[in-house]
Tab-separated table of C-alpha atoms and ligand atoms in Angstrom:
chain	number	residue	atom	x	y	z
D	254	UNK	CA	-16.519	-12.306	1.977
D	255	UNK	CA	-13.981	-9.689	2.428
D	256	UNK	CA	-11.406	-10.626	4.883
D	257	UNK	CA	-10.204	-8.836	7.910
D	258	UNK	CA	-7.033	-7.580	6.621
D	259	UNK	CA	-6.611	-4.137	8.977
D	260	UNK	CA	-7.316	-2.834	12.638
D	261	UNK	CA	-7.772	0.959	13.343
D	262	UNK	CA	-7.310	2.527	16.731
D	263	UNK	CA	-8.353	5.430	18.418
D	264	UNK	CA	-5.848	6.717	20.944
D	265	UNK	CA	-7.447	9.141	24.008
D	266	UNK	CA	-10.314	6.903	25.879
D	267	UNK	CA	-9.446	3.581	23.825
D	268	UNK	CA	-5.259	2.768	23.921
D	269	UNK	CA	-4.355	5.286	27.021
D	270	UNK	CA	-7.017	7.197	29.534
D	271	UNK	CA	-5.920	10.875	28.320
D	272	UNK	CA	-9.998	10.951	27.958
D	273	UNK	CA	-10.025	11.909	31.537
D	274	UNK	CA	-7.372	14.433	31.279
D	275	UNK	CA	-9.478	16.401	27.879
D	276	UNK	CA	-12.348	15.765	30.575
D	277	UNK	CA	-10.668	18.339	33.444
D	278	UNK	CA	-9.014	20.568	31.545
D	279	UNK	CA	-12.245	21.253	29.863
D	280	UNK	CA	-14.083	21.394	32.632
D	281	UNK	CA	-11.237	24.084	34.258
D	282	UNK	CA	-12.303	26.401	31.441
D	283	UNK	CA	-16.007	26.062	32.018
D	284	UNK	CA	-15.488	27.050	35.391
D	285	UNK	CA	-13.352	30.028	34.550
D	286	UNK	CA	-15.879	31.595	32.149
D	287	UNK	CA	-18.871	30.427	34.985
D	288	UNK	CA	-20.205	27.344	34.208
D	289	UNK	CA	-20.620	23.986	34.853
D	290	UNK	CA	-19.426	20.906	32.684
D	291	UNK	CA	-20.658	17.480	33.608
D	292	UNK	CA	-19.151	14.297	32.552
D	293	UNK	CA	-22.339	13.649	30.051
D	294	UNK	CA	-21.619	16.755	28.829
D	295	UNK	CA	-18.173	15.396	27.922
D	296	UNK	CA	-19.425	12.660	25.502
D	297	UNK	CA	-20.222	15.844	22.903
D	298	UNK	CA	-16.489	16.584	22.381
D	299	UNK	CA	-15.384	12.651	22.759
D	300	UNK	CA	-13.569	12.061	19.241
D	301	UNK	CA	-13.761	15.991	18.065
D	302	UNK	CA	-10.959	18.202	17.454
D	303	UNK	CA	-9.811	20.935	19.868
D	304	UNK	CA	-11.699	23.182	17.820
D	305	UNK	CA	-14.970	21.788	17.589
D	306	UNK	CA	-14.237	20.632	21.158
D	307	UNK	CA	-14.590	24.280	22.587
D	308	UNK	CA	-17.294	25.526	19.985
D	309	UNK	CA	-19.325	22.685	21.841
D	310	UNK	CA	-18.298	23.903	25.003
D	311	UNK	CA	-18.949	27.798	24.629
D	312	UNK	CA	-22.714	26.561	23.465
D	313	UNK	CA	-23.061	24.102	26.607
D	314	UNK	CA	-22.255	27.490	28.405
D	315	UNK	CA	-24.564	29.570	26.208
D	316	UNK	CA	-21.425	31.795	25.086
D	317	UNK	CA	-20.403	33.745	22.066
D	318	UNK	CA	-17.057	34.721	22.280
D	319	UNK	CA	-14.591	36.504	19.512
D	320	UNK	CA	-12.604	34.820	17.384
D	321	UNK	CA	-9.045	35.446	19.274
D	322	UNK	CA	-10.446	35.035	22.717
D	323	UNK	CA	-11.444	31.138	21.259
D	324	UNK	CA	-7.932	30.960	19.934
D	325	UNK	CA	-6.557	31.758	23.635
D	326	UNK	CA	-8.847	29.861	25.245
D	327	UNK	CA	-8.123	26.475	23.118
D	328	UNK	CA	-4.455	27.552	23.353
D	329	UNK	CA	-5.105	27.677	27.489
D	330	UNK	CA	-6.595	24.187	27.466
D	331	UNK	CA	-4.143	22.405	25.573
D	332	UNK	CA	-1.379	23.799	27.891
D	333	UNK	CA	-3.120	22.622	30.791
D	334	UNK	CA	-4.029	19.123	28.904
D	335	UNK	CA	-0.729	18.649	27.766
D	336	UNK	CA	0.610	19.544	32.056
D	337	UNK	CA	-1.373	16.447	32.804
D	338	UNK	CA	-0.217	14.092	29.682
D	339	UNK	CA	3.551	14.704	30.196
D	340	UNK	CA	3.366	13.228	33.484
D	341	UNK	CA	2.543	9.726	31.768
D	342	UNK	CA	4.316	6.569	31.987
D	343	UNK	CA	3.750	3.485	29.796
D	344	UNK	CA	1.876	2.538	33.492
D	345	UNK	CA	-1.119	4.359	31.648
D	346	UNK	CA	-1.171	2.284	28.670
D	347	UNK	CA	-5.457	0.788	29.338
D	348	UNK	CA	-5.635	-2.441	30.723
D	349	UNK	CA	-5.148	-5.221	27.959
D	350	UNK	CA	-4.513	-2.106	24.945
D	351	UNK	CA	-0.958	-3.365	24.234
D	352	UNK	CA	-1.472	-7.135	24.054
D	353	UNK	CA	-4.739	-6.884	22.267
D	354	UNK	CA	-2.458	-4.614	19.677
D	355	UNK	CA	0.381	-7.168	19.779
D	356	UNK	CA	-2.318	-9.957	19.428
D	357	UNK	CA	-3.750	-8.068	15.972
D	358	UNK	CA	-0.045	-8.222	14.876
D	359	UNK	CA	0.629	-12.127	15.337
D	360	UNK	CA	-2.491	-12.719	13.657
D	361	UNK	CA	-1.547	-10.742	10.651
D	362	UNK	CA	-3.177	-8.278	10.574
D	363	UNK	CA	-1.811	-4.635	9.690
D	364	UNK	CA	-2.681	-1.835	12.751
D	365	UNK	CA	-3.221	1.405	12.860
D	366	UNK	CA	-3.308	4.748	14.780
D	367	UNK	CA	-6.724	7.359	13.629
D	368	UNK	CA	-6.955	9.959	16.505
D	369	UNK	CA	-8.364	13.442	15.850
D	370	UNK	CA	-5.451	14.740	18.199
D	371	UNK	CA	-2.410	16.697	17.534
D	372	UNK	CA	-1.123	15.349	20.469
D	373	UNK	CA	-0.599	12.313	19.411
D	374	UNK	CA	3.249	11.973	18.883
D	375	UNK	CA	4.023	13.351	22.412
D	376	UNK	CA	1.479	10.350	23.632
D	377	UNK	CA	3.211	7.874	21.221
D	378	UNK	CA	6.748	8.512	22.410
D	379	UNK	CA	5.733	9.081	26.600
D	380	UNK	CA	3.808	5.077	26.250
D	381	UNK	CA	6.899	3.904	23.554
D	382	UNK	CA	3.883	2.564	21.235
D	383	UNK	CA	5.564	3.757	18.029
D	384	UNK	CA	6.346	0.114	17.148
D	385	UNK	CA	3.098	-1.226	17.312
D	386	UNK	CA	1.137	0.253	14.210
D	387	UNK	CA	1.945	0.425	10.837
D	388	UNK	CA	0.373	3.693	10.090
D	389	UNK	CA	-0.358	6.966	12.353
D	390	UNK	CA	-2.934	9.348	11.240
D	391	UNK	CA	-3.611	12.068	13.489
D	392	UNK	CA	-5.507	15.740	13.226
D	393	UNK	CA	-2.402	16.975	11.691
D	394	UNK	CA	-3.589	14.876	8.948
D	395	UNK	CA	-6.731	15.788	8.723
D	396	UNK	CA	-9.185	18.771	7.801
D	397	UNK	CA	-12.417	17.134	8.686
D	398	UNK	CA	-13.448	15.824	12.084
D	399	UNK	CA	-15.185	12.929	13.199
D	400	UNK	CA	-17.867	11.850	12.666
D	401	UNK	CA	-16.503	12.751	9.220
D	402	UNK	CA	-14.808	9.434	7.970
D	403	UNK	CA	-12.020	11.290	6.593
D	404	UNK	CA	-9.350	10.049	9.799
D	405	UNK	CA	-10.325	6.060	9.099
D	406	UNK	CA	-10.216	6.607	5.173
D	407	UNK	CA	-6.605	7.797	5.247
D	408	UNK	CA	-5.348	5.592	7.603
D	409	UNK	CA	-7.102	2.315	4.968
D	410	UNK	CA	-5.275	4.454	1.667
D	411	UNK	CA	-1.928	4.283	3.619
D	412	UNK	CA	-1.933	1.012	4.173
D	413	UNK	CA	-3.034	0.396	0.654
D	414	UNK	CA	-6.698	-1.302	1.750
D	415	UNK	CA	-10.131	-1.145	1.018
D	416	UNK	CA	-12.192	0.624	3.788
D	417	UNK	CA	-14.510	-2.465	4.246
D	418	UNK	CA	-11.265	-4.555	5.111
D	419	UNK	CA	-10.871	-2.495	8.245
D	420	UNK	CA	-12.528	-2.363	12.090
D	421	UNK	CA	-12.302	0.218	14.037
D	422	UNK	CA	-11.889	0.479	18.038
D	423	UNK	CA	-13.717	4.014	19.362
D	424	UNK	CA	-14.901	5.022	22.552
D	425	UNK	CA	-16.401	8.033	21.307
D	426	UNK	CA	-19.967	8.197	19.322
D	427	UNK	CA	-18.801	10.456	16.986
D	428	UNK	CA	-16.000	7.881	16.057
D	429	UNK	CA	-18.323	5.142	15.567
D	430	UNK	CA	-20.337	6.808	13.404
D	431	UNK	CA	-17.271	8.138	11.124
D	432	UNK	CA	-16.137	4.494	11.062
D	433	UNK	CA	-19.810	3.735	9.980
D	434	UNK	CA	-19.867	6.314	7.242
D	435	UNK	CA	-16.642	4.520	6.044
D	436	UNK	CA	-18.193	1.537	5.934
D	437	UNK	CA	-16.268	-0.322	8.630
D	438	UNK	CA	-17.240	-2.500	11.075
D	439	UNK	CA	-16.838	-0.848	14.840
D	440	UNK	CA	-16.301	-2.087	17.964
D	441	UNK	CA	-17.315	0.625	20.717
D	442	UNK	CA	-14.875	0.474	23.567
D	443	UNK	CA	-17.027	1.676	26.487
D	444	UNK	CA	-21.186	1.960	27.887
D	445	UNK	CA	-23.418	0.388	25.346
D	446	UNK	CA	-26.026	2.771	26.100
D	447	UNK	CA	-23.778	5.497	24.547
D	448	UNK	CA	-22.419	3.740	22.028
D	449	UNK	CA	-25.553	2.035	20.941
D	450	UNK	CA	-24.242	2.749	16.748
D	451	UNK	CA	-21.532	0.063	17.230
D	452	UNK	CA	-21.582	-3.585	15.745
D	453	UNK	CA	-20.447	-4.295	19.295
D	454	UNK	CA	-19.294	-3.021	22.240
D	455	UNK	CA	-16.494	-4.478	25.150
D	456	UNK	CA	-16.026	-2.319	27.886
D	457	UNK	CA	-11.951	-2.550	27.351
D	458	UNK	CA	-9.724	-4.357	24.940
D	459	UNK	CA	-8.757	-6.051	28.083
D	460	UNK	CA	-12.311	-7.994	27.424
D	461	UNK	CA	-12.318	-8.592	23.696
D	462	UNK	CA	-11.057	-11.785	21.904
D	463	UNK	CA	-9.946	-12.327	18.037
D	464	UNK	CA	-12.176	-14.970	18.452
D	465	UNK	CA	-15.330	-12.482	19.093
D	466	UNK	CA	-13.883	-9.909	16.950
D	467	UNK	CA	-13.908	-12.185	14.461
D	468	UNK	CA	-17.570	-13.367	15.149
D	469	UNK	CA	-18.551	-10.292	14.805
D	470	UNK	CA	-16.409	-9.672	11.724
D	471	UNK	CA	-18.541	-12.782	9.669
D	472	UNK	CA	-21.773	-11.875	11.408
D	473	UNK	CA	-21.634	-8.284	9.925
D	474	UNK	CA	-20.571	-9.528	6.392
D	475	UNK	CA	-23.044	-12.507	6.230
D	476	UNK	CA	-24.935	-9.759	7.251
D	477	UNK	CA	-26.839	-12.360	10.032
D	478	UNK	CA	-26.956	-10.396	13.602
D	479	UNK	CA	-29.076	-7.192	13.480
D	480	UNK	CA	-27.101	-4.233	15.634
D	481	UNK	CA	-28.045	-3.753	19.297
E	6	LIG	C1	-9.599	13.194	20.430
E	6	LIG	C2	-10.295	13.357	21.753
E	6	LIG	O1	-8.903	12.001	20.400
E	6	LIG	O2	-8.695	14.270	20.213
E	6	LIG	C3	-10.980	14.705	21.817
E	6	LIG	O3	-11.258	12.340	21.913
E	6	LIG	C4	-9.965	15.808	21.546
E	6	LIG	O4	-11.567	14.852	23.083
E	6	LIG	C5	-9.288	15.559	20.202
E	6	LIG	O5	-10.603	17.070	21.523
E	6	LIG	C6	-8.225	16.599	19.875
E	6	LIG	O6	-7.167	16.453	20.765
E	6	LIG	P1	-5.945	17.429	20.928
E	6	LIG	O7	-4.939	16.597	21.673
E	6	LIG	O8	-5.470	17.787	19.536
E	6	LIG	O9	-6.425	18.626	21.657
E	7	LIG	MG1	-11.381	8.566	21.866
């Protein structure tokens, strides 16, 4: 059986709560070009890139808009996204996110940072989390979004592993199905009913174990508990 040998996190909705903050700024736009975006409606751009994010928007909203009035627009959210972010302290870090990380670390096993954001190394240095993963790839890195696999894949070649040696933490469907489609096990942070793809879901790191992570680790290999 392939040992556990890595553990790959997302960053917004899984290590810090910046979910909420994509959530309003979003939802600012919709209301400046006259509609409403609900919180379900939200799940769609959970793990996408700003990009993608605002093409799923504009259809939620029935719009078709010209190329630079998108560019603005995504320019416009990220400005007001990135107002809210600044204003983090370490104080934001989710409940249990660092000592689960620290935890991985004891144990041996190599961590890592797989976030679709370009964002990410403002976020890193606000929480001071640089020192707790080996490897950061974020949608700098990448040209294809989740649920592509591409973001997990990297992160696995730069630590110099197999794919199926990793798990990956996502609160985001399309992340849990990229992590499928990379063939890693993955743990949905967040409401089962959403992420009903995962091997298993916690509802915060603050509520997962090694000791079930690792349960779950042989159960998927020996290949003995079917998915929820
Ligand atoms: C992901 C978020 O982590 O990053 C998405 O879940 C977001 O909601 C994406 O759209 C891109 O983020 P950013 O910071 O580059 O706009
Ligand atoms: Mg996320």
């Amino acid at each position: 059986m392939t040992p556990l040998s890595a553990c790959l996190f997302d960053l917004d909705g899984v290590i810090v709560d910046t979910a909420k903050y994509h959530f309003i700024a979003w939802r600012q736009i919709a209301r400046e070009l006259g509609f409403v975006f609900t919180e379900k409606d939200n799940e769609r751009l959970k793990g996408v890139s700003r990009t993608r994010s605002l093409e799923i928007l504009l259809e939620i909203g029935g719009l078709a808009l010209p190329a630079a009035e998108k560019v603005d627009l995504a320019a416009k959210k990220n400005a007001l996204y990135l107002s809210y972010v600044r204003q983090m302290t370490p104080a934001e870090i989710l409940p249990g996110a660092d000592a689960f990380l620290m935890a991985c670390r004891a144990a041996g096993y190599k961590t890592a940072l797989a976030t679709a954001s370009r964002n990410a190394a403002v976020i890193i240095d606000l929480l001071k989390i640089a020192a707790l993963f080996d490897v950061v790839v974020d949608g700098n890195k990448v040209t294809h979004t989740k649920p592509d696999p591409e973001v997990f894949l990297n992160c696995a070649k730069e630590l110099g592993l197999a794919p199926d040696a990793c798990v990956v933490f996502e609160d985001a469907e399309a992340g849990i199905e990229a992590a499928g489609a990379a063939g890693m096990l993955a743990v949905g942070i967040g409401d089962p009913g959403i992420l009903n793809k995962a091997d298993l879901v916690v509802p915060g790191l603050s509520e997962l174990s090694l000791e079930q992570l690792r349960t779950a680790w042989n159960n998927k290999k020996n290949n003995t508990v079917a998915k929820p």
